[in-house]
XYZ file of C-alpha atoms in Angstrom:
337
model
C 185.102 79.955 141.714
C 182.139 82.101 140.839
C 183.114 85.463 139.489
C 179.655 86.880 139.443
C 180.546 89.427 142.693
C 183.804 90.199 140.820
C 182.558 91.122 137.642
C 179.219 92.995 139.082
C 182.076 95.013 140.560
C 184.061 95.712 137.256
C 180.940 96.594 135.462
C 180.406 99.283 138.072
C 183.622 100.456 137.766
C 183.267 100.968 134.002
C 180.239 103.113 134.208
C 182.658 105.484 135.860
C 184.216 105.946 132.410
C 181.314 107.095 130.745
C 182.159 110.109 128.456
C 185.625 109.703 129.695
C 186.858 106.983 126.715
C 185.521 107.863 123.330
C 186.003 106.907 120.811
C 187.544 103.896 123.076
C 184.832 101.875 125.283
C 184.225 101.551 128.893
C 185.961 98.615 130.569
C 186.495 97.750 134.218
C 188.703 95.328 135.524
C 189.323 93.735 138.985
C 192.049 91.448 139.878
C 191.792 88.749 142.798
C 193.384 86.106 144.651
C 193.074 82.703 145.482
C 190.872 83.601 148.076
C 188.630 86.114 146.050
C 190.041 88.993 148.181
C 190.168 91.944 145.134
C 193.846 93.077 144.956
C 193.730 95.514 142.095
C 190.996 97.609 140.262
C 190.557 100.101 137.769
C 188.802 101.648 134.795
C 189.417 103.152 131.562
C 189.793 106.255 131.418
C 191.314 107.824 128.152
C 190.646 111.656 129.612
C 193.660 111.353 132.330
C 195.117 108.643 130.582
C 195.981 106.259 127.612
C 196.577 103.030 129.244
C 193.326 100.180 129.436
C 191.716 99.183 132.688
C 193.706 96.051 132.480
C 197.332 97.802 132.314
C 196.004 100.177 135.543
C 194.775 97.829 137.595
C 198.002 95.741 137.047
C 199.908 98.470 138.190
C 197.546 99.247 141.117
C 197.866 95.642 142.507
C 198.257 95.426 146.256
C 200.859 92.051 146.126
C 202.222 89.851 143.768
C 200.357 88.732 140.722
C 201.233 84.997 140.188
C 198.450 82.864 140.103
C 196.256 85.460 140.352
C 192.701 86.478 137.986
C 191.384 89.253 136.144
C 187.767 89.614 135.881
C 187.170 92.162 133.004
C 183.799 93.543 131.258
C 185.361 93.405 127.696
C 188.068 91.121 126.140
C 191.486 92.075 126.981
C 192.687 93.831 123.588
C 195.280 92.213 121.336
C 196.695 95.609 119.839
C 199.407 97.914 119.619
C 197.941 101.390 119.069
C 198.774 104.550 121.347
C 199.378 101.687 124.262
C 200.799 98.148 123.615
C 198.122 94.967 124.004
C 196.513 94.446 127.240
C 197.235 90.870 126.337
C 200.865 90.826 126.854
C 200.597 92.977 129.743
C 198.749 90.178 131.505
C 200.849 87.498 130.544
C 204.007 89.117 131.509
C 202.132 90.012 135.123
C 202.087 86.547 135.834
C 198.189 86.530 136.134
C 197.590 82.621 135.545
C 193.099 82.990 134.765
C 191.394 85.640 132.762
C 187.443 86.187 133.009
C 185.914 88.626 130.734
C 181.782 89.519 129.815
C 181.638 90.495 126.333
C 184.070 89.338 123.139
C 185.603 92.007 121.142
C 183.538 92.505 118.188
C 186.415 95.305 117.199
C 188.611 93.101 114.293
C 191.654 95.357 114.887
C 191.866 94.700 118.833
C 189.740 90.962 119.126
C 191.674 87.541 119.242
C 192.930 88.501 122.579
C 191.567 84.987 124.082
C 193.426 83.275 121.779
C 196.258 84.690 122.589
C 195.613 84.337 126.443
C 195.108 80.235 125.669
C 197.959 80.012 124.061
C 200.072 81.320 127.124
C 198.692 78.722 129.252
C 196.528 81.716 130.719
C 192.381 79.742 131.356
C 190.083 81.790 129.951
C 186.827 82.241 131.083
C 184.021 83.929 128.802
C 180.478 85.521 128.761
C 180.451 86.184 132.991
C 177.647 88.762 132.897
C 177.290 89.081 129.266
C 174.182 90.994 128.611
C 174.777 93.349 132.045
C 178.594 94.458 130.734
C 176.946 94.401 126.941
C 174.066 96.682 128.220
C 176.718 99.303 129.979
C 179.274 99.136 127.731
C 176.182 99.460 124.839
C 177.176 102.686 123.105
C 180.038 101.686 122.290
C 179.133 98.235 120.742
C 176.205 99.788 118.891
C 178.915 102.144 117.263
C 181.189 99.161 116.373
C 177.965 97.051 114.687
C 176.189 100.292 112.838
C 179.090 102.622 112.384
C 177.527 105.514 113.946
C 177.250 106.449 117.575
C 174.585 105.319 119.883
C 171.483 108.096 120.601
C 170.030 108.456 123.797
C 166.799 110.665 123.139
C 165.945 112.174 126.513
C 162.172 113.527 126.867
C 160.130 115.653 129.652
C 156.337 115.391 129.472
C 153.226 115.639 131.118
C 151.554 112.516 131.307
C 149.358 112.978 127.792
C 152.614 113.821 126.310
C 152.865 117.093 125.992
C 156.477 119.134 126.250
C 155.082 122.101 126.112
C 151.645 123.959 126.683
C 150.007 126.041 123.495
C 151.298 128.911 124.453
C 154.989 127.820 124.103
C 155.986 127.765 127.563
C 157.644 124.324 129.597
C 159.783 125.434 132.171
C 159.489 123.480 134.231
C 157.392 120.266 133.813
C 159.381 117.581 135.870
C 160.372 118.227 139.173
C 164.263 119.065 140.497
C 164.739 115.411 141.153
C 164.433 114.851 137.659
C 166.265 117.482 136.145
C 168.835 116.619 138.316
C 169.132 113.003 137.101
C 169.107 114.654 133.406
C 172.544 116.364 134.247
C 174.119 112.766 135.065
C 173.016 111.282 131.669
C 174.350 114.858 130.195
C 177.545 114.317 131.968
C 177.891 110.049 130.618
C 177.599 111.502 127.283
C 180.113 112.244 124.459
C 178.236 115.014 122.832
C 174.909 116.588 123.279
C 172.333 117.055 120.328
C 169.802 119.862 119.493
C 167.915 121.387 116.696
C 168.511 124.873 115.065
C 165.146 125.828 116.488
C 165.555 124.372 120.324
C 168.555 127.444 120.056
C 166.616 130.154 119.086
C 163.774 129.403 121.288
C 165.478 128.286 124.321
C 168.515 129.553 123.933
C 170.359 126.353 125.895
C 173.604 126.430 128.140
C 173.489 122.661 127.531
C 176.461 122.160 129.944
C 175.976 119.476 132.572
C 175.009 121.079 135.741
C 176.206 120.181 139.353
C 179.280 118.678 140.582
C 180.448 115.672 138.828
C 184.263 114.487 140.208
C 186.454 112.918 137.872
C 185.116 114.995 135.104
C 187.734 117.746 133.363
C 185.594 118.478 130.321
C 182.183 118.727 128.824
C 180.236 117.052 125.803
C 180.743 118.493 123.170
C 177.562 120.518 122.316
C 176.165 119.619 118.487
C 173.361 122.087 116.545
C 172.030 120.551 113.579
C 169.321 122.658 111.157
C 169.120 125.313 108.710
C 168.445 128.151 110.552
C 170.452 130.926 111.308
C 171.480 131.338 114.909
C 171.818 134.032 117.251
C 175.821 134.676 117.781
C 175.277 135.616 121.223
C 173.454 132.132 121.772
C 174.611 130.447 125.126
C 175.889 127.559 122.744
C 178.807 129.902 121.001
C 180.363 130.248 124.946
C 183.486 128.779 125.934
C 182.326 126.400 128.019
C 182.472 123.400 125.671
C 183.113 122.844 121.925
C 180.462 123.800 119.470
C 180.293 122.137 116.578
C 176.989 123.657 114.077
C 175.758 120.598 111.232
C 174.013 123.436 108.897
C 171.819 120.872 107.621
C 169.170 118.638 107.828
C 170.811 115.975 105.696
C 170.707 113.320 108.958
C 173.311 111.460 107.164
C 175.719 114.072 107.102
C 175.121 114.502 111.136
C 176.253 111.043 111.384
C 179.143 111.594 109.343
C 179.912 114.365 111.046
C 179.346 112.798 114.865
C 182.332 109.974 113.552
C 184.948 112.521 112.610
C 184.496 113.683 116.219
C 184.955 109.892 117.107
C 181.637 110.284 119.089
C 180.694 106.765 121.133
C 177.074 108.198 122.622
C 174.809 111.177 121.499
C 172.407 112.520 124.291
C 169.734 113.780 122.060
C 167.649 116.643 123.396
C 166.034 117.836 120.492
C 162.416 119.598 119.610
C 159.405 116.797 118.368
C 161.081 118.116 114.379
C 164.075 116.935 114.519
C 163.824 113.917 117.221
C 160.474 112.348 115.197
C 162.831 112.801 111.794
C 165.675 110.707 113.580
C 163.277 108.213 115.315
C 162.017 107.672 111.048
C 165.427 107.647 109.792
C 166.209 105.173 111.873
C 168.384 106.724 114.275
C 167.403 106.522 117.742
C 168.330 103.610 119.843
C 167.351 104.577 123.309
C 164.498 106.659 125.046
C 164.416 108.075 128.139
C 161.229 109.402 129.499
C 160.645 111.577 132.544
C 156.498 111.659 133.384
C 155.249 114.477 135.729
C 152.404 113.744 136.940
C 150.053 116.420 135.122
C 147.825 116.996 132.748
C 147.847 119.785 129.857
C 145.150 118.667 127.701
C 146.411 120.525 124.715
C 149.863 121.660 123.754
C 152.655 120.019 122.085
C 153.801 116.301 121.646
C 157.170 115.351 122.323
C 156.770 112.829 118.974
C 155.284 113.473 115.694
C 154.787 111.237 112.733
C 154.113 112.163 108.914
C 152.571 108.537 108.139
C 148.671 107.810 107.861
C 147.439 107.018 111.462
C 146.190 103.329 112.150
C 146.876 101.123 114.850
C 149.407 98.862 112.830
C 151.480 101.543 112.401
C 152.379 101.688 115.931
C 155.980 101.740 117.003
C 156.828 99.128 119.771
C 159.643 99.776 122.208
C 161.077 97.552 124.896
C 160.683 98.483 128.562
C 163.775 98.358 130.383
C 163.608 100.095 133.542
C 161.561 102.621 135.125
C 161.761 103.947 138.467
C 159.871 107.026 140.908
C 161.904 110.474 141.198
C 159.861 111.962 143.884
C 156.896 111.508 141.672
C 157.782 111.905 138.414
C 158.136 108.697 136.475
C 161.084 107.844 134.708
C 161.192 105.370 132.023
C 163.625 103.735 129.725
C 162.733 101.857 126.493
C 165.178 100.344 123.116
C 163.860 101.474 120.089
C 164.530 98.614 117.718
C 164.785 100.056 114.772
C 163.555 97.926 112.589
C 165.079 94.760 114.650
């Protein structure tokens, strides 16, 4: 059987759990028949409750289970934590085939194939690898580096500039931009600024628009020196506020895990965004293009090292697509991969 239309749908359904799991990941499972007819579904998600996408979508299944498969984005898990393993929950559903995208790279919760075999469950691996891998990417990238993943979001004109020489940038993209900004705000664990994005702006930084599903909002996260104002949009009630009085970048990070952050939506000033991008730190950018001009004003990047063409920074394209004529482009930023 191919489970490409099966697992295309469980990826879907585990981008519904973004900035619903952390510090968990996103998974999304789908159970079928013999006939490929999809008699169960679900997703993780650890904001309405503990149990895995495997353990819902059991429990969501139309008819009986025997003989049945589970196409699921990650490797079911193989530990007991604040829910038993998703691995004995299969095997006791009768469910006679497992297919899952991406192995567990997580040593506490991986082996959970193994465990499957030995059942007399067939496993199937790597179904979609690099599509489940690229959703579920946060996540991994926390696993691999110990820190969470950072999504740097930027708004320019198209010679760069985020702001004119006069200080002013409201607004350079259009609403159909700004609009798609609130959806990668809302996927996110925690939203990043600098000291000096506060006292300029002065930032709700609260997803905006309706988002179902959604009973909370990323944490907000102010890293800098400088002293804020305490009637600052930031200190509402709205979400947490956590200040990093600092710009030790490493303390940030160590700061971001005790909150058991998976993804950081970065939407810092050119300061404190260039000194991540040089410290290594951001994996992802996201750049919206109007389609103007400002001729002088200020970049959105800025780097301390002599200037020479062999110093330039190569990114990856990954996708880019129109929003009513702004441009909107995505790029990995290897860091030094």
């Amino acid at each position: 059987m191919d489970y490409t239309v099966a697992m295309q749908r469980a990826i879907a359904l585990s981008e519904k759990g973004l900035g619903k799991t952390s510090p968990n990941p996103i998974v999304g499972a789908v159970i079928i028949d013999d006939a490929g007819n999809v008699i169960g579904e679900a997703f993780h998600d650890r904001m309405n409750s503990p149990d895995h996408a495997e353990v819902v979508a059991i429990a969501n299944a139309t008819k009986n289970l025997k003989g049945a498969t589970i196409v699921v984005t990650l490797e079911p898990c193989n530990h007991s934590g604040s829910t038993g393993p998703c691995t004995q929950a299969i095997i006791d559903s009768g469910i006679s085939t497992v297919v899952f995208a991406v192995n567990d790279p997580n040593a506490v919760a991986s082996g959970g194939a193994e465990v499957l075999r030995a059942a007399g469950i067939k496993v199937v691996e790597g179904v979609l690898k690099e599509e489940a891998a690229y959703a579920n990417r946060a996540w991994l990238m926390k696993i691999k580096k110990n820190r969470p993943f950072f999504t740097w979001k930027v708004a320019t004109t198209l010679d760069a500039k985020i702001a004119a020489t006069d200080g002013t940038s409201k607004w350079i993209t259009n609403e159909t931009s700004r609009a798609d900004v609130q959806l990668l705000r809302r996927q996110a664990d925690a939203i990043l600024v600098g000291t000096n994005t506060v006292i300029i702006d002065n930032p709700h930084l609260i997803p905006r628009g309706d988002f179902a599903g959604y009973s909370h909002n990323p944490i907000r996260i102010i890293c800098g020196e400088q002293d804020l104002p305490k009637d600052a949009q930031v200190f509402d009630s709205a979400a947490k506020t956590v200040v990093v009085k600092s710009k030790d970048l490493d303390l940030l990070v160590e700061k971001l895990n005790e909150l058991k952050i998976n993804q950081v939506f970065v939407e810092a000033g050119p300061t404190l965004a260039s000194a991540m991008v040089d410290h290594c730190l951001m994996d992802e950018l996201v750049m919206y293009q109007a389609p103007s001009l400002l001729g002088s004003g200020k970049p959105f990047f800025t780097f301390d090292h002599p200037s020479t063409i062999s110093y330039q920074m190569r990114l990856d394209h990954i996708s880019t697509v129109v929003l009513d004529g702004d441009v909107k482009s995505v790029y990995r930023i290897r860091n030094g991969e």
